[in-house]
mmCIF file of C-alpha atoms and ligand atoms in Angstrom:
data_model
loop_
_atom_site.group_PDB
_atom_site.id
_atom_site.type_symbol
_atom_site.label_atom_id
_atom_site.label_comp_id
_atom_site.label_asym_id
_atom_site.label_seq_id
_atom_site.Cartn_x
_atom_site.Cartn_y
_atom_site.Cartn_z
ATOM 1 C CA MET R 303 146.354 106.950 102.086
ATOM 2 C CA PRO R 304 142.985 105.909 100.741
ATOM 3 C CA THR R 305 142.207 103.832 97.701
ATOM 4 C CA LEU R 306 139.580 104.773 95.165
ATOM 5 C CA LEU R 307 137.911 102.099 93.011
ATOM 6 C CA VAL R 308 136.484 103.551 89.822
ATOM 7 C CA ILE R 309 133.826 101.444 88.165
ATOM 8 C CA ASP R 310 132.458 102.409 84.793
ATOM 9 C CA SER R 311 129.508 100.462 83.382
ATOM 10 C CA SER R 312 128.469 102.328 80.253
ATOM 11 C CA PRO R 313 128.905 100.283 77.138
ATOM 12 C CA MET R 314 129.526 103.517 75.264
ATOM 13 C CA THR R 315 133.242 103.931 75.542
ATOM 14 C CA ASP R 316 133.679 107.392 73.969
ATOM 15 C CA SER R 317 130.423 109.355 74.345
ATOM 16 C CA ALA R 318 129.255 108.261 77.791
ATOM 17 C CA VAL R 319 128.123 110.963 80.141
ATOM 18 C CA THR R 320 128.850 108.841 83.171
ATOM 19 C CA ARG R 321 132.428 108.320 82.060
ATOM 20 C CA ARG R 322 133.031 112.028 81.732
ATOM 21 C CA LEU R 323 131.642 112.458 85.257
ATOM 22 C CA THR R 324 133.627 109.567 86.825
ATOM 23 C CA ARG R 325 136.774 111.084 85.244
ATOM 24 C CA GLN R 326 135.943 114.339 86.863
ATOM 25 C CA PHE R 327 135.439 112.608 90.171
ATOM 26 C CA VAL R 328 138.872 110.968 89.813
ATOM 27 C CA ALA R 329 140.552 114.375 89.092
ATOM 28 C CA LEU R 330 138.899 116.003 92.161
ATOM 29 C CA TRP R 331 139.765 112.978 94.300
ATOM 30 C CA GLN R 332 143.458 112.999 93.179
ATOM 31 C CA GLN R 333 143.625 116.749 94.079
ATOM 32 C CA ARG R 334 142.391 115.823 97.549
ATOM 33 C CA PHE R 335 144.354 112.605 97.995
ATOM 34 C CA ALA R 336 147.565 113.140 95.914
ATOM 35 C CA ASP R 337 149.165 109.945 97.215
ATOM 36 C CA GLY R 338 146.104 107.779 97.015
ATOM 37 C CA ASP R 339 145.770 104.668 94.889
ATOM 38 C CA VAL R 340 143.250 104.379 92.011
ATOM 39 C CA ILE R 341 141.935 101.091 90.641
ATOM 40 C CA PHE R 342 139.986 101.128 87.348
ATOM 41 C CA ARG R 343 137.315 98.476 86.541
ATOM 42 C CA ASP R 344 135.516 98.902 83.178
ATOM 43 C CA LEU R 345 132.351 96.760 83.102
ATOM 44 C CA GLY R 346 131.290 98.445 79.796
ATOM 45 C CA ALA R 347 134.368 97.835 77.692
ATOM 46 C CA ASN R 348 135.008 94.413 79.371
ATOM 47 C CA PRO R 349 131.737 93.058 80.703
ATOM 48 C CA PRO R 350 132.083 90.327 83.293
ATOM 49 C CA PRO R 351 130.630 86.920 82.445
ATOM 50 C CA HIS R 352 127.120 86.188 83.622
ATOM 51 C CA PRO R 353 127.536 83.772 86.578
ATOM 52 C CA ASP R 354 126.664 80.249 85.303
ATOM 53 C CA ALA R 355 125.826 76.998 87.087
ATOM 54 C CA LEU R 356 129.523 75.984 87.298
ATOM 55 C CA THR R 357 130.556 79.272 88.897
ATOM 56 C CA LEU R 358 127.668 79.461 91.353
ATOM 57 C CA ALA R 359 128.211 75.850 92.508
ATOM 58 C CA ALA R 360 131.916 76.536 92.916
ATOM 59 C CA PHE R 361 131.323 79.499 95.210
ATOM 60 C CA ASN R 362 129.820 76.989 97.707
ATOM 61 C CA LYS R 363 132.699 74.470 97.496
ATOM 62 C CA PRO R 364 135.871 74.688 99.655
ATOM 63 C CA GLU R 365 138.987 75.531 97.665
ATOM 64 C CA PRO R 366 140.475 71.985 97.607
ATOM 65 C CA ALA R 367 137.237 70.520 96.211
ATOM 66 C CA ARG R 368 137.225 72.841 93.219
ATOM 67 C CA SER R 369 138.270 71.705 89.751
ATOM 68 C CA ALA R 370 140.768 73.752 87.723
ATOM 69 C CA VAL R 371 137.837 75.325 85.710
ATOM 70 C CA GLU R 372 135.940 76.065 88.911
ATOM 71 C CA ARG R 373 138.969 77.639 90.478
ATOM 72 C CA GLU R 374 139.409 79.915 87.439
ATOM 73 C CA ALA R 375 135.722 80.961 87.617
ATOM 74 C CA VAL R 376 136.015 81.774 91.335
ATOM 75 C CA ARG R 377 139.258 83.640 90.784
ATOM 76 C CA TYR R 378 137.563 86.148 88.485
ATOM 77 C CA SER R 379 134.841 86.810 91.106
ATOM 78 C CA ASP R 380 137.540 86.936 93.862
ATOM 79 C CA ARG R 381 139.484 89.555 91.930
ATOM 80 C CA LEU R 382 136.366 91.726 91.781
ATOM 81 C CA VAL R 383 135.706 91.248 95.527
ATOM 82 C CA ASP R 384 139.365 91.948 96.348
ATOM 83 C CA GLU R 385 139.189 95.246 94.513
ATOM 84 C CA LEU R 386 136.093 96.252 96.497
ATOM 85 C CA LEU R 387 137.714 95.208 99.772
ATOM 86 C CA LEU R 388 140.760 97.307 99.063
ATOM 87 C CA ALA R 389 138.673 100.408 98.267
ATOM 88 C CA ASP R 390 137.902 103.157 100.764
ATOM 89 C CA HIS R 391 135.937 105.104 98.207
ATOM 90 C CA ILE R 392 134.063 103.733 95.239
ATOM 91 C CA VAL R 393 132.774 105.858 92.361
ATOM 92 C CA LEU R 394 130.339 103.986 90.128
ATOM 93 C CA GLY R 395 129.250 105.305 86.761
ATOM 94 C CA SER R 396 125.816 103.852 86.128
ATOM 95 C CA PRO R 397 123.692 104.730 83.044
ATOM 96 C CA MET R 398 119.994 104.000 83.605
ATOM 97 C CA TYR R 399 118.902 101.164 81.239
ATOM 98 C CA ASN R 400 115.252 100.277 81.342
ATOM 99 C CA PHE R 401 114.754 101.920 84.711
ATOM 100 C CA THR R 402 117.671 100.082 86.362
ATOM 101 C CA VAL R 403 121.299 99.252 85.792
ATOM 102 C CA THR R 404 123.135 97.921 82.736
ATOM 103 C CA SER R 405 123.536 94.154 82.349
ATOM 104 C CA GLY R 406 127.327 94.452 82.859
ATOM 105 C CA LEU R 407 126.790 96.113 86.209
ATOM 106 C CA LYS R 408 124.275 93.515 87.141
ATOM 107 C CA ALA R 409 126.728 90.677 86.361
ATOM 108 C CA TRP R 410 129.252 92.455 88.573
ATOM 109 C CA ILE R 411 126.711 92.726 91.392
ATOM 110 C CA ASP R 412 125.963 88.982 91.099
ATOM 111 C CA LEU R 413 129.723 88.160 91.186
ATOM 112 C CA VAL R 414 130.507 90.411 94.111
ATOM 113 C CA GLY R 415 127.610 89.507 96.423
ATOM 114 C CA ARG R 416 129.371 86.500 97.888
ATOM 115 C CA ALA R 417 128.301 84.709 101.035
ATOM 116 C CA GLY R 418 131.264 84.576 103.461
ATOM 117 C CA ARG R 419 133.174 87.297 101.591
ATOM 118 C CA THR R 420 130.898 90.361 101.310
ATOM 119 C CA PHE R 421 127.899 89.275 103.341
ATOM 120 C CA ASP R 422 126.819 86.466 105.791
ATOM 121 C CA TYR R 423 123.556 84.999 106.667
ATOM 122 C CA ARG R 424 123.467 84.666 110.463
ATOM 123 C CA PRO R 425 120.655 83.371 112.660
ATOM 124 C CA THR R 426 119.657 86.911 113.416
ATOM 125 C CA GLY R 427 119.544 87.781 109.615
ATOM 126 C CA PRO R 428 121.964 88.971 106.919
ATOM 127 C CA VAL R 429 125.071 90.877 107.847
ATOM 128 C CA GLY R 430 127.131 92.983 105.427
ATOM 129 C CA LEU R 431 130.821 92.409 105.788
ATOM 130 C CA LEU R 432 132.078 95.602 104.177
ATOM 131 C CA ARG R 433 133.112 98.339 106.488
ATOM 132 C CA ASN R 434 134.245 101.957 106.395
ATOM 133 C CA LYS R 435 133.513 102.530 102.691
ATOM 134 C CA GLN R 436 131.709 105.302 100.864
ATOM 135 C CA VAL R 437 130.084 104.804 97.471
ATOM 136 C CA PHE R 438 129.316 107.628 95.055
ATOM 137 C CA VAL R 439 127.014 106.653 92.181
ATOM 138 C CA VAL R 440 127.031 108.876 89.173
ATOM 139 C CA THR R 441 123.972 108.124 87.054
ATOM 140 C CA ALA R 442 122.855 109.392 83.559
ATOM 141 C CA ARG R 443 119.344 109.107 82.432
ATOM 142 C CA GLY R 444 117.443 110.040 79.258
ATOM 143 C CA GLY R 445 114.494 111.394 81.362
ATOM 144 C CA PHE R 446 113.922 112.869 84.804
ATOM 145 C CA TYR R 447 113.246 110.716 87.870
ATOM 146 C CA ALA R 448 114.683 112.548 90.887
ATOM 147 C CA GLY R 449 112.785 114.570 93.429
ATOM 148 C CA ASP R 450 109.075 114.954 92.795
ATOM 149 C CA SER R 451 109.161 113.884 89.192
ATOM 150 C CA PRO R 452 106.053 112.064 88.036
ATOM 151 C CA GLU R 453 108.399 109.191 86.846
ATOM 152 C CA ALA R 454 110.034 108.858 90.266
ATOM 153 C CA ALA R 455 108.199 105.552 90.823
ATOM 154 C CA MET R 456 109.906 104.045 87.813
ATOM 155 C CA ASP R 457 113.450 104.703 89.218
ATOM 156 C CA PHE R 458 114.510 101.225 90.217
ATOM 157 C CA GLN R 459 118.126 102.187 89.833
ATOM 158 C CA GLU R 460 118.710 104.330 92.908
ATOM 159 C CA SER R 461 116.700 102.250 95.316
ATOM 160 C CA TYR R 462 118.210 99.012 93.972
ATOM 161 C CA LEU R 463 121.861 100.234 94.256
ATOM 162 C CA ARG R 464 121.279 101.737 97.624
ATOM 163 C CA ALA R 465 119.734 98.499 98.903
ATOM 164 C CA TYR R 466 122.545 96.413 97.457
ATOM 165 C CA PHE R 467 125.409 98.396 98.952
ATOM 166 C CA ASN R 468 123.524 98.640 102.300
ATOM 167 C CA PHE R 469 123.089 94.859 102.208
ATOM 168 C CA LEU R 470 126.862 94.478 101.879
ATOM 169 C CA GLY R 471 127.407 96.824 104.908
ATOM 170 C CA ILE R 472 128.071 100.210 103.116
ATOM 171 C CA ASP R 473 125.667 102.783 104.531
ATOM 172 C CA GLU R 474 127.230 105.809 102.915
ATOM 173 C CA VAL R 475 125.818 105.806 99.390
ATOM 174 C CA ARG R 476 125.421 109.129 97.574
ATOM 175 C CA PHE R 477 123.877 109.718 94.210
ATOM 176 C CA ILE R 478 124.882 112.336 91.608
ATOM 177 C CA HIS R 479 122.302 112.351 88.822
ATOM 178 C CA ALA R 480 122.851 113.628 85.267
ATOM 179 C CA GLU R 481 119.184 113.642 84.019
ATOM 180 C CA GLY R 482 117.472 114.714 80.850
ATOM 181 C CA GLN R 483 120.104 113.225 78.528
ATOM 182 C CA GLY R 484 117.495 112.121 75.948
ATOM 183 C CA ILE R 485 115.457 115.279 75.750
ATOM 184 C CA ASP R 486 117.577 117.675 73.557
ATOM 185 C CA GLY R 487 121.131 118.931 73.430
ATOM 186 C CA GLU R 488 120.494 121.913 75.697
ATOM 187 C CA THR R 489 118.672 119.986 78.399
ATOM 188 C CA ALA R 490 121.359 117.226 78.241
ATOM 189 C CA GLN R 491 124.130 119.701 78.709
ATOM 190 C CA ALA R 492 122.287 121.425 81.624
ATOM 191 C CA GLY R 493 121.740 118.062 83.280
ATOM 192 C CA GLU R 494 125.416 117.053 82.932
ATOM 193 C CA ALA R 495 126.593 120.554 84.121
ATOM 194 C CA ARG R 496 124.331 120.244 87.246
ATOM 195 C CA ALA R 497 125.881 116.855 88.019
ATOM 196 C CA ALA R 498 129.381 118.289 87.531
ATOM 197 C CA ARG R 499 128.594 121.159 90.045
ATOM 198 C CA HIS R 500 127.200 118.566 92.445
ATOM 199 C CA LEU R 501 130.520 116.683 92.298
ATOM 200 C CA GLN R 502 132.366 119.970 93.002
ATOM 201 C CA THR R 503 130.289 120.629 96.096
ATOM 202 C CA LEU R 504 130.995 117.102 97.367
ATOM 203 C CA PHE R 505 134.707 117.894 97.403
ATOM 204 C CA ALA R 506 134.289 121.513 98.551
ATOM 205 C CA GLU R 507 135.828 122.240 101.924
ATOM 206 C CA GLY R 508 133.580 121.686 104.812
ATOM 207 C CA GLU R 509 131.218 119.280 102.966
ATOM 208 C CA ALA R 510 130.607 116.020 104.768
ATOM 209 C CA GLY R 511 131.499 114.060 101.659
ATOM 210 C CA LEU R 512 134.747 112.153 101.896
ATOM 211 C CA VAL R 513 135.891 111.117 105.354
ATOM 212 C CA ALA R 514 139.037 109.095 104.675
HETATM 213 C C1 FMN F 1453 119.277 100.169 76.156
HETATM 214 C C2 FMN F 1453 118.959 101.615 76.813
HETATM 215 C C3 FMN F 1453 117.971 101.695 77.724
HETATM 216 C C4 FMN F 1453 117.728 102.944 78.304
HETATM 217 N N1 FMN F 1453 116.707 103.033 79.262
HETATM 218 C C5 FMN F 1453 116.484 104.201 79.815
HETATM 219 C C6 FMN F 1453 115.463 104.348 80.766
HETATM 220 O O1 FMN F 1453 114.828 103.349 81.222
HETATM 221 N N2 FMN F 1453 115.236 105.562 81.290
HETATM 222 C C7 FMN F 1453 115.894 106.682 80.876
HETATM 223 O O2 FMN F 1453 115.655 107.779 81.399
HETATM 224 N N3 FMN F 1453 116.900 106.583 79.974
HETATM 225 C C8 FMN F 1453 117.188 105.414 79.401
HETATM 226 N N4 FMN F 1453 118.207 105.303 78.527
HETATM 227 C C9 FMN F 1453 118.936 106.448 78.149
HETATM 228 C C10 FMN F 1453 120.337 106.487 78.885
HETATM 229 O O3 FMN F 1453 120.114 106.415 80.330
HETATM 230 C C11 FMN F 1453 121.067 107.754 78.598
HETATM 231 O O4 FMN F 1453 121.389 107.728 77.218
HETATM 232 C C12 FMN F 1453 122.343 107.949 79.435
HETATM 233 O O5 FMN F 1453 123.052 109.093 79.014
HETATM 234 C C13 FMN F 1453 123.306 106.751 79.213
HETATM 235 O O6 FMN F 1453 124.467 106.888 80.015
HETATM 236 P P1 FMN F 1453 125.935 107.056 79.311
HETATM 237 O O7 FMN F 1453 125.858 108.311 78.458
HETATM 238 O O8 FMN F 1453 126.877 107.220 80.484
HETATM 239 O O9 FMN F 1453 126.144 105.774 78.526
HETATM 240 C C14 FMN F 1453 118.489 104.055 77.895
HETATM 241 C C15 FMN F 1453 119.497 103.917 76.893
HETATM 242 C C16 FMN F 1453 119.777 102.690 76.330
HETATM 243 C C17 FMN F 1453 120.844 102.502 75.300
#
C-alpha cells in the first residue's frame, strides 16, 4: 500500500487556503488507498531551522567524525529525508510569498537536498536519487499567474518547485492553483472552488493522476 507525505507550509494555521486543499487531497487519497499510510509534516506551525554553518559542514563529514551537536543537526535533516524516501505520493501546500515559496518551505528544501541521499554529482552531471514518486503541489496566490496572465513571468514558485523536484529525480510534478485569494471574497472563493474541482478530477476514474 502506498504512503502519502503531506507537507503544509502556510504559517497561517487556521485560515490557510492551502491547508483546506491539502486536507481535501488527504480525504480523496484515503478513499482511494484505504490502507495507505499518511505522514504529516507541518513547516508552517513548526518551521525547520535554517541550515547553519555547523549543519552544512556536518553533512560532509562521515558519521564517526561528527560531534554530538553535529549528529543532532544531521538527524533532523535525515528525518525529513527519510519521510520523503518513504513516500510514494507527496502533497505539498505552498502559499506564494513574494513570487516564490515561504521561508519555512525554503529551509526544508535546503535540508532535504542532500548530496549522497537525494542527489549525486557524477562526472556526467547531477543525478536525482528519488524514484517512483509523484508530487502534487497545491498553491494559493493573492493574484493570478497561471496560463497567459500578464503576471506569469513573476511566478517563480511553479518553475522553482518543478526544477527542484526534477533535480531530485521526481519527474511527475503536478500543480493545482488556487488563485485570486487577495482580490475579493467572491474571487477568492471561486479560485479555491476551481482548485477543489481540479483535485476531484485528479482522483476521478480514468485520470492519469495517481499510479501507485
Ligand atoms: C508575506 C506574504 C507575501 C505574499 N506574496 C504574494 C505574492 O508575491 N503574490 C501573490 O499573488 N500573493 C502573495 N501573497 C498572498 C498569499 O499568497 C495568499 O494570501 C495565499 O492565500 C496564502 O496561502 P494560505 O492561505 O494557504 O496561507 C502574500 C502573502 C503574504 C503574507
